[in-house]
Amino acid sequence: MGHNLDHQHLEEPFRLAVEAAATGILIIGHNGRITLVNGQTEKIFGYNRQELVGQPIEILVPRSVRDKHPQLCEEFFSKPEVRSMGSVRELFGIRKDGSEFPIEIGLNPIQTDEGLFAVASIVDITARKRSEQALAERVRLAELTAKIGMALTEGDTLQHTLQACAAALVEHLDASFARVWTLSEAGDVLELQASAGLYTHLDGPHSRVPVGKFKIGMIALERKPHLTNQVIGDPRVGDQAWAKREGMVAFAGYPLIVDGAIVGVMALFARRPLPPATLETLRSAADLLAVGIRRKDAENVLLLAKAAAEDASRAKSEFLANMSHEIRTPMTAILGFTDLLLDERNFQEEPEKRISTIQTIQRNGFHLLSIIDDVLDLSKIEAGKIEIEAIPYSTFQIIEEVLSLMRVRSSAKGIALYCEFETAIPSNVLTDPIRVRQILLNLLSNAIKFTELGGVRIVVRYASGDRPRLEFDVVDTGLGMTPEQQNRLFKPFTQADNSTTRQFGGTGLGLTISKRLAHLMGGDVFIVESCAGKGTRFRAYLDVGFIESSKLIDPNQVSNYRNAGSKAEAGAVQTTLPNSVLAGCNILLAEDGPDNQNLISFILKKAGAKVTIAENGQLAVDSTLDAVIAGDPFHVVLMDMQMPVLDGYGATALLRSKGYGGHIIALTAHAMDGDRGKCISAGCDDYATKPIDRPSLIQQIATIYRQCESLVAIKQSMNEQREANQA
């Protein structure tokens, strides 16, 4: 048989393990030809196994190193010292379509009755590399901002300071050259103060630019940035011949404005496009330069700015170290326990430990997700991209949901958690329940974390008037804080002190996010009182809209609300649902991710549903309409909003335009960021967030299934719409 090791010659357990592996598995014979591949290898390289088996391994090797590869392969089989290395390396592979991509490969020998073979374990690390590049870009831009801030505080003269800033722009943004002008005392001319990169001279025709003349003068006159990634053809770039000769692609010019007054202009040219993140950093740099120019002569202010810059740099370094720890801790558990699960031998003697291992992975996954959510939330708040909704919602339901979620953590620590009502509370208010929950969860989580003895209580009151508002006091008997520690709170990435961070963990973002969300809701979060060793009282107040039909309820007079803590505990969310809850339910899952397809369809099928998968929006539209025509419409369409060919918004809108009246639920990772309205506007009836919550999703579909209108009515509405279109 020669050097041929295929599926038929593998023992069944090994064959199944190879096929089920999450990584690509290749087996190569001594002759350098592929003898076996698994399904993941097909996905990674775009070939089917018939196209690969029997081919030289060089078919998957980039052309630049293909000639050298046979020799490397021969050394692996002939030299034991090479085989014994067994190291994991990062290389490049080549797909069937000819595209190169980064891979991580582990190479190990196996000795069989038919000779020596090489087993290659392959992982596509394209996404990881992309993330690393994005992180490197953010670090580069952060270094630029820090360097400009340092230059503004350390420069001995204005010209020296601005020259350092221009040099930093060139160094960190790969700009061809950067320049800074300041406005003359007369206010009619811009005077060149700094030039770095391709040109460093400060004389010549650009040394004095009248306000309102040329592109630089127009930026000062209009007080608006001029940004383009198409210099060639831009009417404001006068010397087009120079731009073509020098290969200029992008231009960014910003007015330097402080306290409403123009003080100068900052501009740069680059030979590559400037992405949005770079432009945003430039805008921040322009703000920094404007302040630096105005305040250069005020040495006392500069000293304060220098101290602030040093504090910010120190806080950033502390945060990065803390964030690295916070992320690596759950990732270590996730990867480590996953590795244990992959080896069946680890649980042969104690199979019951498999469940606790999976629970550990899940717990750390949720923790990692919460860290990511905090960072993204703060980023969106800073960018002004958080939208606050105002919808009718039960006041008591919000409180009960929060207490129910926090009861698990308080019980685990053996401390009390309960609720008190100081006033009558409206049964319903107009508010954003998601953000109210987020604020309260952050405050309660913080209180529980720092409380070892005693308990935590939430005190609720309602204030009517021109601006009705709800007030929540979160009171704990925990560590408490000194006045100095209190002054450090509500700053991003900051806890009371470094020892607190080391002892209790956390990113230090929760209080900052809560305070800024409260501001967006017309309120605030602040410390009422705190004493070291005795505890802390936080207060959050939020503007709410009063609903005329809402009733004021005194919870202390109503038995159902007399102890909100007990009710929350008794009313914990049921997480176990009968396997038949969706029996007979016909569902279309429109989802392009294979892993999500497998997960969601598995969950729904386990609940008794019939699931059809569509890999993009256009297929979802076609499948939905075909099912209606065939007389077997779907009860529910689960529509992922981000898909190729046609996204979920377009697919939903297209279905509605054709008269489809069935239920469509949006699957989105952004429903908490104002995307809910966009989903509903496109025609969705409801939405579910990713990562999905299994019980909630099943219950959501089950509710629709029980209340689903006649499927005949769906088909009738389609026929009526079709007839109307033909008419």
XYZ file of C-alpha atoms in Angstrom:
727
model
C 0.000 0.000 0.000
C 2.957 2.332 0.315
C 2.665 5.495 2.266
C -1.083 5.727 2.420
C -2.985 6.192 5.657
C -6.651 6.893 5.022
C -9.948 6.776 6.914
C -10.478 3.075 6.161
C -7.211 2.130 7.877
C -7.846 4.168 11.019
C -9.431 2.651 14.071
C -12.938 4.026 14.583
C -12.316 6.112 17.785
C -9.251 7.738 16.240
C -11.080 8.427 12.991
C -13.964 10.060 14.846
C -11.565 12.145 16.950
C -9.737 13.357 13.853
C -12.981 14.267 12.103
C -14.436 16.018 15.152
C -11.310 18.054 15.868
C -11.821 21.813 16.014
C -8.501 22.257 14.203
C -7.492 21.171 10.740
C -5.762 17.780 10.745
C -3.486 16.640 7.918
C -1.537 13.376 7.734
C 1.440 13.354 5.331
C 3.392 10.337 4.179
C 7.154 9.996 3.800
C 6.805 10.845 0.123
C 5.445 14.273 1.092
C 1.948 13.540 -0.147
C -1.256 14.080 1.775
C -2.906 10.854 2.863
C -5.724 12.135 5.078
C -7.572 15.372 5.886
C -10.500 16.137 8.169
C -13.526 18.364 7.554
C -11.986 21.359 9.309
C -9.054 21.253 6.888
C -11.511 21.460 4.002
C -13.068 24.569 5.553
C -9.722 26.209 6.218
C -8.210 25.727 2.745
C -11.336 25.623 0.554
C -10.552 22.224 -0.988
C -12.577 19.074 -0.593
C -10.660 16.051 0.609
C -10.745 14.340 -2.795
C -8.811 17.302 -4.176
C -6.155 17.073 -1.456
C -5.566 13.377 -0.812
C -2.651 12.155 -2.900
C -1.381 15.672 -3.607
C 2.027 16.914 -2.449
C 1.780 18.984 0.715
C 3.272 21.895 -1.252
C -0.207 22.533 -2.694
C -0.988 24.252 0.609
C 2.349 26.089 0.886
C 2.820 29.672 -0.418
C 4.715 29.866 -3.696
C 7.460 31.981 -2.149
C 8.698 29.021 -0.062
C 7.343 26.126 -2.117
C 10.726 25.233 -3.681
C 12.378 24.877 -0.262
C 9.595 22.866 1.305
C 10.410 19.361 -0.035
C 13.840 19.584 1.587
C 12.263 20.590 4.917
C 9.823 17.703 4.614
C 12.649 15.250 3.906
C 14.582 16.483 6.971
C 11.525 15.906 9.165
C 11.307 12.240 8.134
C 15.030 11.530 8.072
C 16.323 13.377 11.147
C 15.041 12.351 14.603
C 16.328 15.585 16.115
C 14.039 17.573 13.802
C 11.019 15.402 14.612
C 11.612 15.692 18.334
C 11.166 19.469 18.282
C 7.358 19.217 18.039
C 6.964 22.973 18.311
C 3.992 25.087 17.296
C 4.874 27.689 14.664
C 3.149 30.538 12.898
C 3.425 30.251 9.106
C 1.368 31.060 6.033
C -0.880 28.759 4.050
C -2.509 29.183 0.667
C -6.167 28.518 -0.053
C -7.648 26.990 -3.164
C -8.477 30.494 -4.444
C -4.789 31.433 -4.210
C -5.107 33.725 -1.181
C -2.445 33.504 1.496
C -3.411 33.559 5.174
C -1.659 33.083 8.531
C -1.845 29.704 10.239
C -0.581 28.135 13.422
C 0.787 24.637 12.794
C 1.932 21.893 15.092
C 3.849 18.992 13.505
C 4.309 15.595 15.148
C 5.389 12.137 13.885
C 3.331 8.945 14.225
C 4.752 5.486 13.635
C 2.358 2.932 12.098
C 2.634 -0.533 10.607
C 2.833 1.163 7.237
C 5.680 3.464 8.143
C 6.343 6.927 9.569
C 3.786 9.659 8.998
C 3.605 13.328 9.956
C 0.483 14.709 11.644
C -0.082 18.425 11.167
C -2.544 20.318 13.392
C -3.550 23.580 11.689
C -5.462 26.621 12.967
C -6.484 29.619 10.844
C -5.297 32.617 12.900
C -6.468 35.317 10.479
C -8.929 36.779 13.009
C -6.337 36.730 15.767
C -3.778 38.500 13.593
C -6.374 41.064 12.591
C -7.152 41.713 16.258
C -3.452 42.025 17.051
C -3.044 44.535 14.234
C -6.047 46.519 15.444
C -4.632 46.529 18.970
C -1.240 47.643 17.651
C -2.958 50.465 15.768
C -4.760 51.601 18.915
C -1.544 51.462 20.888
C 0.202 53.476 18.160
C -2.473 56.145 18.263
C -2.435 56.177 22.070
C 1.338 56.662 21.984
C 0.849 59.596 19.601
C -1.629 61.267 21.935
C 0.664 60.685 24.894
C 3.679 62.050 23.013
C 1.815 65.189 21.960
C 0.623 65.680 25.528
C 4.187 65.307 26.764
C 5.524 67.732 24.174
C 2.965 70.342 25.200
C 4.053 70.119 28.805
C 7.819 69.880 28.310
C 8.575 72.279 25.444
C 10.512 75.354 26.533
C 9.186 77.570 23.707
C 6.016 77.517 21.622
C 7.923 76.786 18.420
C 9.917 73.972 20.054
C 6.704 72.486 21.457
C 4.833 72.574 18.147
C 7.843 71.169 16.259
C 7.861 68.165 18.614
C 4.121 67.709 18.007
C 4.552 67.849 14.225
C 7.396 65.320 14.416
C 5.178 63.022 16.499
C 2.439 63.198 13.850
C 4.898 62.171 11.157
C 6.460 59.404 13.257
C 3.281 57.756 14.547
C 0.932 58.283 11.583
C 3.402 57.564 8.771
C 2.611 61.020 7.376
C 4.737 62.491 4.594
C 4.899 65.804 6.397
C 2.964 67.743 9.030
C 2.746 71.444 9.768
C 1.286 73.751 12.396
C 0.368 77.410 11.926
C -0.666 79.883 14.621
C -2.883 82.929 14.154
C -1.089 86.258 14.189
C -1.917 88.882 16.805
C -3.818 90.828 14.148
C -5.921 87.753 13.460
C -5.609 87.906 9.675
C -2.582 85.716 8.904
C -1.546 82.186 9.811
C 2.177 81.954 10.621
C 4.045 78.669 10.138
C 5.559 77.552 13.448
C 6.489 73.900 12.823
C 7.191 71.611 9.859
C 8.334 67.976 10.063
C 8.826 65.126 7.614
C 9.401 65.729 3.911
C 9.784 69.490 4.473
C 11.305 71.075 7.554
C 11.837 74.680 6.413
C 9.666 77.421 7.898
C 10.096 79.963 5.119
C 8.688 80.052 1.600
C 5.194 80.755 0.236
C 3.437 78.740 2.963
C 5.103 80.509 5.877
C 2.373 83.176 6.004
C -1.111 82.227 4.818
C -3.887 84.855 4.817
C -7.074 83.744 6.545
C -9.588 82.785 3.845
C -6.910 82.043 1.199
C -5.770 78.621 -0.019
C -6.794 75.437 1.750
C -5.114 76.334 5.058
C -6.639 79.807 5.196
C -10.090 78.413 4.311
C -9.899 75.945 7.218
C -9.303 78.877 9.586
C -12.083 80.956 8.025
C -14.695 78.188 7.964
C -13.544 76.743 11.316
C -14.143 73.254 9.906
C -11.713 70.397 9.154
C -10.871 69.559 5.555
C -10.349 65.789 5.168
C -9.833 63.742 2.020
C -8.374 60.401 0.976
C -8.427 61.531 -2.682
C -5.935 64.358 -2.935
C -5.762 63.990 -6.690
C -8.813 65.838 -7.923
C -9.467 67.733 -4.684
C -10.138 71.349 -5.766
C -8.532 72.749 -2.601
C -5.201 71.080 -3.319
C -3.883 73.653 -5.755
C -0.645 72.033 -6.911
C -1.989 68.799 -8.444
C 1.244 68.190 -10.360
C 3.184 68.182 -7.090
C 0.621 65.847 -5.482
C 0.920 63.359 -8.377
C 4.689 63.562 -8.426
C 4.990 62.930 -4.679
C 2.260 60.264 -4.612
C 0.072 62.091 -2.093
C -3.174 60.289 -1.272
C -4.615 61.858 1.888
C -4.848 65.316 3.443
C -6.167 66.232 6.870
C -6.373 69.800 8.100
C -7.962 70.853 11.397
C -8.730 74.288 12.842
C -7.235 74.765 16.284
C -10.047 76.175 18.391
C -10.128 76.814 22.118
C -12.903 78.552 24.050
C -14.620 79.333 20.768
C -11.635 81.202 19.293
C -9.435 80.093 16.390
C -5.750 80.000 17.377
C -4.185 78.133 14.432
C -4.344 75.281 11.913
C -2.782 71.817 11.961
C -2.403 69.880 8.674
C -0.649 66.869 7.202
C -0.265 64.978 3.909
C 0.109 61.192 3.687
C 0.852 58.677 0.924
C -1.778 56.253 2.231
C -5.448 56.634 3.207
C -6.162 57.820 6.730
C -8.675 55.496 8.476
C -11.436 56.828 10.782
C -9.545 55.926 13.968
C -6.564 58.008 12.820
C -8.809 60.953 11.933
C -10.433 60.755 15.367
C -6.987 60.784 16.990
C -6.023 63.778 14.847
C -9.133 65.595 16.017
C -8.108 64.945 19.610
C -4.557 66.049 18.799
C -5.928 69.275 17.303
C -7.813 69.956 20.528
C -4.630 69.345 22.504
C -2.608 71.670 20.281
C -5.196 74.429 20.536
C -5.084 74.324 24.311
C -1.288 74.158 24.298
C -0.986 77.234 22.076
C -3.407 79.270 24.199
C -1.852 78.322 27.497
C 1.835 78.146 26.695
C 2.640 81.382 28.514
C 0.734 80.321 31.631
C 3.428 78.223 33.298
C 1.310 77.327 36.285
C -1.377 75.877 34.042
C 1.248 73.978 32.076
C 2.567 72.427 35.273
C -0.916 71.241 36.163
C -1.349 69.872 32.648
C 1.970 68.037 32.920
C 0.916 66.477 36.208
C -2.423 65.479 34.673
C -0.656 63.926 31.688
C 1.601 61.930 34.003
C -1.407 60.767 36.016
C -3.209 59.763 32.823
C -0.166 57.865 31.603
C 0.173 56.132 34.963
C -3.552 55.307 35.030
C -3.289 53.948 31.492
C -0.332 51.761 32.422
C -2.097 50.522 35.546
C -5.236 49.837 33.556
C -3.368 47.945 30.837
C -1.664 45.779 33.442
C -4.954 45.221 35.259
C -6.870 44.568 32.037
C -4.236 42.066 30.930
C -4.699 40.236 34.226
C -8.513 40.428 34.059
C -8.598 39.016 30.529
C -5.877 36.418 30.914
C -7.358 34.990 34.138
C -10.644 33.740 32.601
C -8.903 32.898 29.322
C -6.437 30.695 31.212
C -9.325 28.837 32.818
C -11.262 28.552 29.555
C -8.323 27.268 27.521
C -6.983 25.067 30.292
C -10.252 23.326 31.110
C -11.120 23.029 27.419
C -7.830 21.227 26.928
C -8.773 18.851 29.760
C -12.157 18.161 28.149
C -10.503 17.202 24.884
C -8.787 14.284 26.597
C -11.371 11.670 27.657
C -8.894 10.049 30.013
C -9.110 12.977 32.431
C -12.675 12.047 33.412
C -12.699 8.253 33.243
C -12.398 7.839 37.004
C -14.546 10.839 38.011
C -17.012 11.496 35.144
C -19.100 13.798 37.339
C -16.278 16.353 37.238
C -17.007 16.953 33.545
C -20.097 19.017 34.471
C -18.219 21.182 36.966
C -15.480 21.690 34.378
C -18.007 22.867 31.788
C -19.597 25.150 34.390
C -16.188 26.641 35.114
C -15.653 27.343 31.408
C -19.104 28.904 31.145
C -18.591 31.062 34.246
C -15.272 32.375 32.970
C -16.777 32.965 29.534
C -19.504 35.142 31.054
C -16.891 37.004 33.092
C -14.808 37.649 29.979
C -17.924 38.833 28.119
C -18.740 41.273 30.926
C -15.230 42.748 30.700
C -15.599 43.216 26.947
C -19.068 44.738 27.402
C -17.722 47.254 29.931
C -14.913 48.384 27.641
C -17.244 48.632 24.636
C -19.894 50.493 26.646
C -17.402 53.101 27.814
C -16.048 53.453 24.278
C -19.547 54.028 22.904
C -20.406 56.509 25.635
C -17.203 58.434 24.877
C -18.098 58.422 21.161
C -21.668 59.563 21.848
C -23.120 56.418 20.285
C -25.260 55.270 23.225
C -28.971 55.866 22.604
C -31.368 56.086 25.543
C -34.871 54.740 24.938
C -38.076 55.710 26.724
C -40.548 52.834 26.824
C -43.271 51.918 29.342
C -41.923 49.446 31.865
C -42.826 48.086 35.283
C -40.819 49.740 38.056
C -41.156 46.691 40.286
C -40.106 44.316 37.520
C -36.816 46.175 37.109
C -36.113 45.897 40.833
C -37.111 42.237 40.986
C -34.949 41.363 37.967
C -31.910 43.066 39.478
C -32.360 41.442 42.881
C -32.926 38.046 41.288
C -29.640 38.288 39.396
C -27.671 39.562 42.407
C -29.187 37.121 44.920
C -26.908 34.334 43.633
C -23.771 36.364 44.342
C -24.891 37.591 47.763
C -25.933 34.079 48.816
C -22.576 32.700 47.713
C -20.865 35.168 50.087
C -23.363 34.556 52.882
C -24.521 38.179 53.116
C -28.049 39.607 53.106
C -29.554 41.385 50.097
C -32.904 43.107 50.368
C -34.947 46.106 49.239
C -36.712 48.923 51.115
C -39.262 51.423 49.790
C -39.336 54.906 51.347
C -42.217 56.248 49.232
C -45.041 55.080 47.015
C -43.743 53.984 43.622
C -45.470 54.290 40.213
C -46.375 50.877 38.822
C -45.010 51.852 35.393
C -42.740 54.605 34.103
C -41.253 55.697 30.790
C -37.572 54.809 30.922
C -34.823 52.673 29.408
C -35.093 49.488 31.501
C -31.900 48.007 30.067
C -29.811 50.965 31.217
C -31.568 51.236 34.588
C -30.778 47.561 35.204
C -27.194 48.110 34.101
C -26.702 50.981 36.561
C -28.253 49.086 39.469
C -26.385 45.869 38.661
C -23.082 47.756 38.608
C -23.795 49.410 41.980
C -25.040 46.217 43.634
C -22.209 44.121 42.182
C -19.732 46.658 43.530
C -21.361 46.642 46.965
C -21.449 42.840 47.198
C -17.845 42.542 46.017
C -16.542 44.763 48.831
C -18.818 43.418 51.600
C -17.707 40.417 53.652
C -20.022 40.704 56.696
C -23.479 42.168 57.127
C -25.425 42.892 53.998
C -26.429 45.103 51.092
C -29.754 46.877 50.694
C -31.284 48.961 47.980
C -33.534 51.844 49.094
C -36.062 53.075 46.523
C -37.987 56.360 46.447
C -39.986 58.336 43.893
C -40.013 62.135 43.512
C -42.806 63.710 41.478
C -42.921 67.239 40.076
C -41.854 68.895 36.836
C -39.102 66.299 36.461
C -40.312 62.998 37.974
C -37.460 60.786 38.996
C -36.612 57.510 40.667
C -33.914 57.419 43.313
C -31.987 54.329 44.378
C -29.638 54.192 47.349
C -27.309 51.171 47.459
C -26.058 50.757 51.020
C -23.452 48.226 52.125
C -21.587 47.314 55.306
C -18.331 46.681 53.485
C -14.848 48.185 53.308
C -15.854 51.809 52.987
C -13.474 54.489 51.712
C -11.330 57.338 52.917
C -11.900 60.830 51.433
C -8.769 60.381 49.315
C -10.080 57.109 47.886
C -13.470 58.677 47.157
C -11.788 61.346 45.035
C -10.404 58.647 42.726
C -13.787 57.098 41.946
C -15.804 57.631 38.764
C -12.611 57.891 36.730
C -12.158 55.296 33.967
C -10.069 52.241 34.915
C -9.783 53.368 38.548
C -10.593 51.694 41.850
C -9.988 53.029 45.341
C -6.336 51.931 45.220
C -4.089 49.377 43.571
C -4.317 46.944 46.471
C -8.102 46.864 46.031
C -7.675 45.977 42.376
C -5.216 43.206 43.194
C -7.422 41.773 45.956
C -10.867 42.004 44.385
C -10.176 42.254 40.633
C -12.304 44.189 38.175
C -11.619 46.747 35.470
C -12.689 49.806 37.443
C -15.169 50.749 34.697
C -18.498 49.940 36.361
C -18.922 53.152 38.358
C -17.731 55.311 35.471
C -20.209 53.691 33.080
C -23.043 53.983 35.623
C -22.385 57.675 36.232
C -22.237 58.507 32.528
C -25.361 56.498 31.748
C -27.148 58.343 34.555
C -26.085 61.662 33.002
C -27.572 60.545 29.682
C -30.813 59.801 31.543
C -30.954 63.230 33.191
C -29.569 62.024 36.514
C -26.378 61.206 38.351
C -24.561 58.649 40.503
C -22.578 59.809 43.519
C -21.418 58.872 47.012
C -23.756 60.034 49.774
C -21.461 58.890 52.560
C -18.654 56.428 53.176
C -16.497 55.546 56.129
C -13.479 53.271 56.026
C -14.350 49.947 57.647
C -18.063 50.759 58.024
C -19.511 50.819 54.533
C -20.738 53.085 51.759
C -23.990 54.579 50.512
C -24.198 55.279 46.763
C -27.134 57.135 45.245
C -28.409 56.966 41.678
C -31.250 59.175 40.505
C -32.789 59.061 37.039
C -35.404 61.162 35.265
C -38.436 59.097 34.241
C -41.586 59.821 32.297
C -44.841 59.494 34.243
C -47.603 57.459 32.588
C -51.105 58.806 33.260
C -52.566 55.320 33.606
C -49.843 54.298 36.065
C -50.807 53.927 39.726
C -48.765 54.972 42.725
C -48.307 51.893 44.894
C -47.069 51.871 48.478
C -45.114 48.585 48.502
C -45.082 48.537 52.317
C -48.891 48.236 52.306
C -49.053 45.489 49.682
C -48.057 41.976 50.730
C -46.671 41.127 47.281
C -44.084 43.888 47.594
C -43.497 43.960 51.341
C -40.208 42.140 50.881
C -38.920 42.626 47.347
C -35.869 40.579 48.178
C -37.875 37.498 49.078
C -40.057 37.872 46.029
C -37.041 38.186 43.793
C -35.561 35.073 45.297
C -38.767 33.094 44.829
C -39.263 34.353 41.324
C -35.877 33.412 39.945
C -35.868 32.750 36.216
C -36.604 29.148 35.338
C -33.721 27.759 33.338
C -35.057 24.232 32.760
C -37.660 23.942 30.011
C -39.356 20.765 28.749
C -37.736 19.259 25.659
C -41.078 19.348 23.842
C -41.859 23.029 24.432
C -41.349 23.782 20.688
C -42.751 20.519 19.337
C -44.294 21.162 15.931
C -42.748 24.630 15.620
C -41.282 25.252 12.149
C -38.328 27.672 12.323
C -36.037 29.249 9.736
C -32.595 30.141 11.116
C -30.904 32.766 8.924
C -27.291 32.741 10.154
C -24.002 32.749 8.237
C -21.688 31.549 11.025
C -21.270 27.740 11.000
C -20.637 27.565 14.739
C -23.696 29.666 15.531
C -25.749 27.598 13.072
C -24.754 24.415 14.888
C -25.336 25.857 18.360
C -28.700 27.557 17.797
C -30.162 24.773 15.656
C -29.055 22.186 18.253
C -30.780 24.164 21.036
C -33.995 24.565 19.042
C -34.089 20.936 17.905
C -33.578 19.771 21.481
C -36.693 21.806 22.343
C -38.639 19.905 19.664
C -38.545 22.397 16.788
C -37.965 21.714 13.112
C -35.108 23.963 11.911
C -34.181 25.041 8.384
C -30.936 26.983 7.874
C -30.286 29.832 5.431
C -26.686 31.047 5.148
C -27.436 34.596 3.988
C -30.276 37.086 3.735
C -31.191 36.305 0.138
C -31.500 32.584 0.876
C -33.630 33.489 3.909
C -36.016 35.464 1.700
C -36.197 32.696 -0.905
C -36.710 29.919 1.686
C -39.400 31.888 3.521
C -41.386 32.631 0.366
C -40.972 29.074 -0.958
C -42.314 27.700 2.327
C -45.391 29.938 2.055
C -46.050 28.840 -1.531
C -45.635 25.184 -0.508
C -48.306 25.671 2.165
C -45.961 25.039 5.095
C -44.843 28.518 6.280
C -42.387 29.000 9.091
C -43.853 29.895 12.459
C -40.778 31.997 13.282
C -37.866 33.372 11.260
C -34.696 33.998 13.306
C -32.866 36.644 11.282
C -29.207 37.453 11.940
C -28.711 41.140 11.159
C -25.124 40.860 9.867
C -24.930 38.456 6.895
C -23.302 38.353 3.448
C -25.110 38.842 0.115
C -28.097 40.521 1.816
C -28.037 41.477 5.497
C -30.872 40.880 7.947
C -32.233 44.422 7.677
C -32.528 44.196 3.913
C -33.930 40.658 4.000
C -36.602 41.600 6.550
C -37.591 44.736 4.653
C -37.799 42.731 1.404
C -40.048 40.098 2.998
C -42.360 42.757 4.398
C -42.521 44.513 1.021
C -43.737 41.251 -0.487
C -46.533 41.015 2.065
C -44.999 38.413 4.378
C -46.835 38.624 7.704
C -45.056 35.935 9.719
C -43.041 36.524 12.864
C -39.427 37.630 12.416
C -37.039 37.841 15.382
C -33.787 39.740 14.897
C -30.563 38.133 16.140
C -28.179 40.964 16.966
C -25.192 41.638 19.179
C -26.123 45.339 19.326
C -29.700 45.373 20.604
C -28.585 47.191 23.759
C -26.854 49.930 21.779
C -29.845 51.498 20.066
C -30.033 48.870 17.341
C -33.401 47.640 18.606
C -35.193 50.495 16.871
C -33.356 49.778 13.632
C -34.448 46.117 13.768
C -38.077 47.045 14.425
C -38.017 49.682 11.667
C -36.820 47.050 9.200
C -39.897 44.975 10.023
C -38.792 42.627 12.811
C -41.364 41.804 15.490
C -38.803 41.360 18.251
C -35.101 40.776 18.820
C -32.784 38.442 20.718
C -29.232 39.305 21.689
C -25.987 37.452 21.055
C -24.555 35.568 22.818
C -27.971 33.941 23.076
C -29.583 33.061 26.388
C -30.962 29.567 25.816
C -33.991 29.647 28.173
C -34.935 33.185 27.139
C -34.747 32.401 23.410
C -36.803 29.224 23.738
C -39.379 30.997 25.916
C -39.530 33.897 23.445
C -40.203 31.545 20.523
C -42.623 29.433 22.546
C -44.683 32.523 23.386
C -44.895 33.447 19.713
C -45.669 29.857 18.755
C -48.562 29.664 21.206
C -49.970 32.977 19.994
C -49.072 32.479 16.325
C -51.812 33.511 13.885
C -53.112 30.935 11.457
C -50.468 29.955 8.935
C -53.234 30.080 6.352
C -53.594 33.784 7.158
C -49.908 34.331 6.384
C -50.306 32.724 2.997
C -53.506 34.725 2.380
C -51.712 38.006 3.111
C -49.003 37.034 0.634
C -51.580 36.262 -2.043
C -53.355 39.566 -1.446
C -50.072 41.479 -1.727
C -49.172 39.585 -4.909
C -52.542 40.388 -6.462
C -52.193 44.044 -5.474
C -48.749 44.236 -7.089
C -50.049 42.661 -10.292
C -52.974 45.093 -10.398
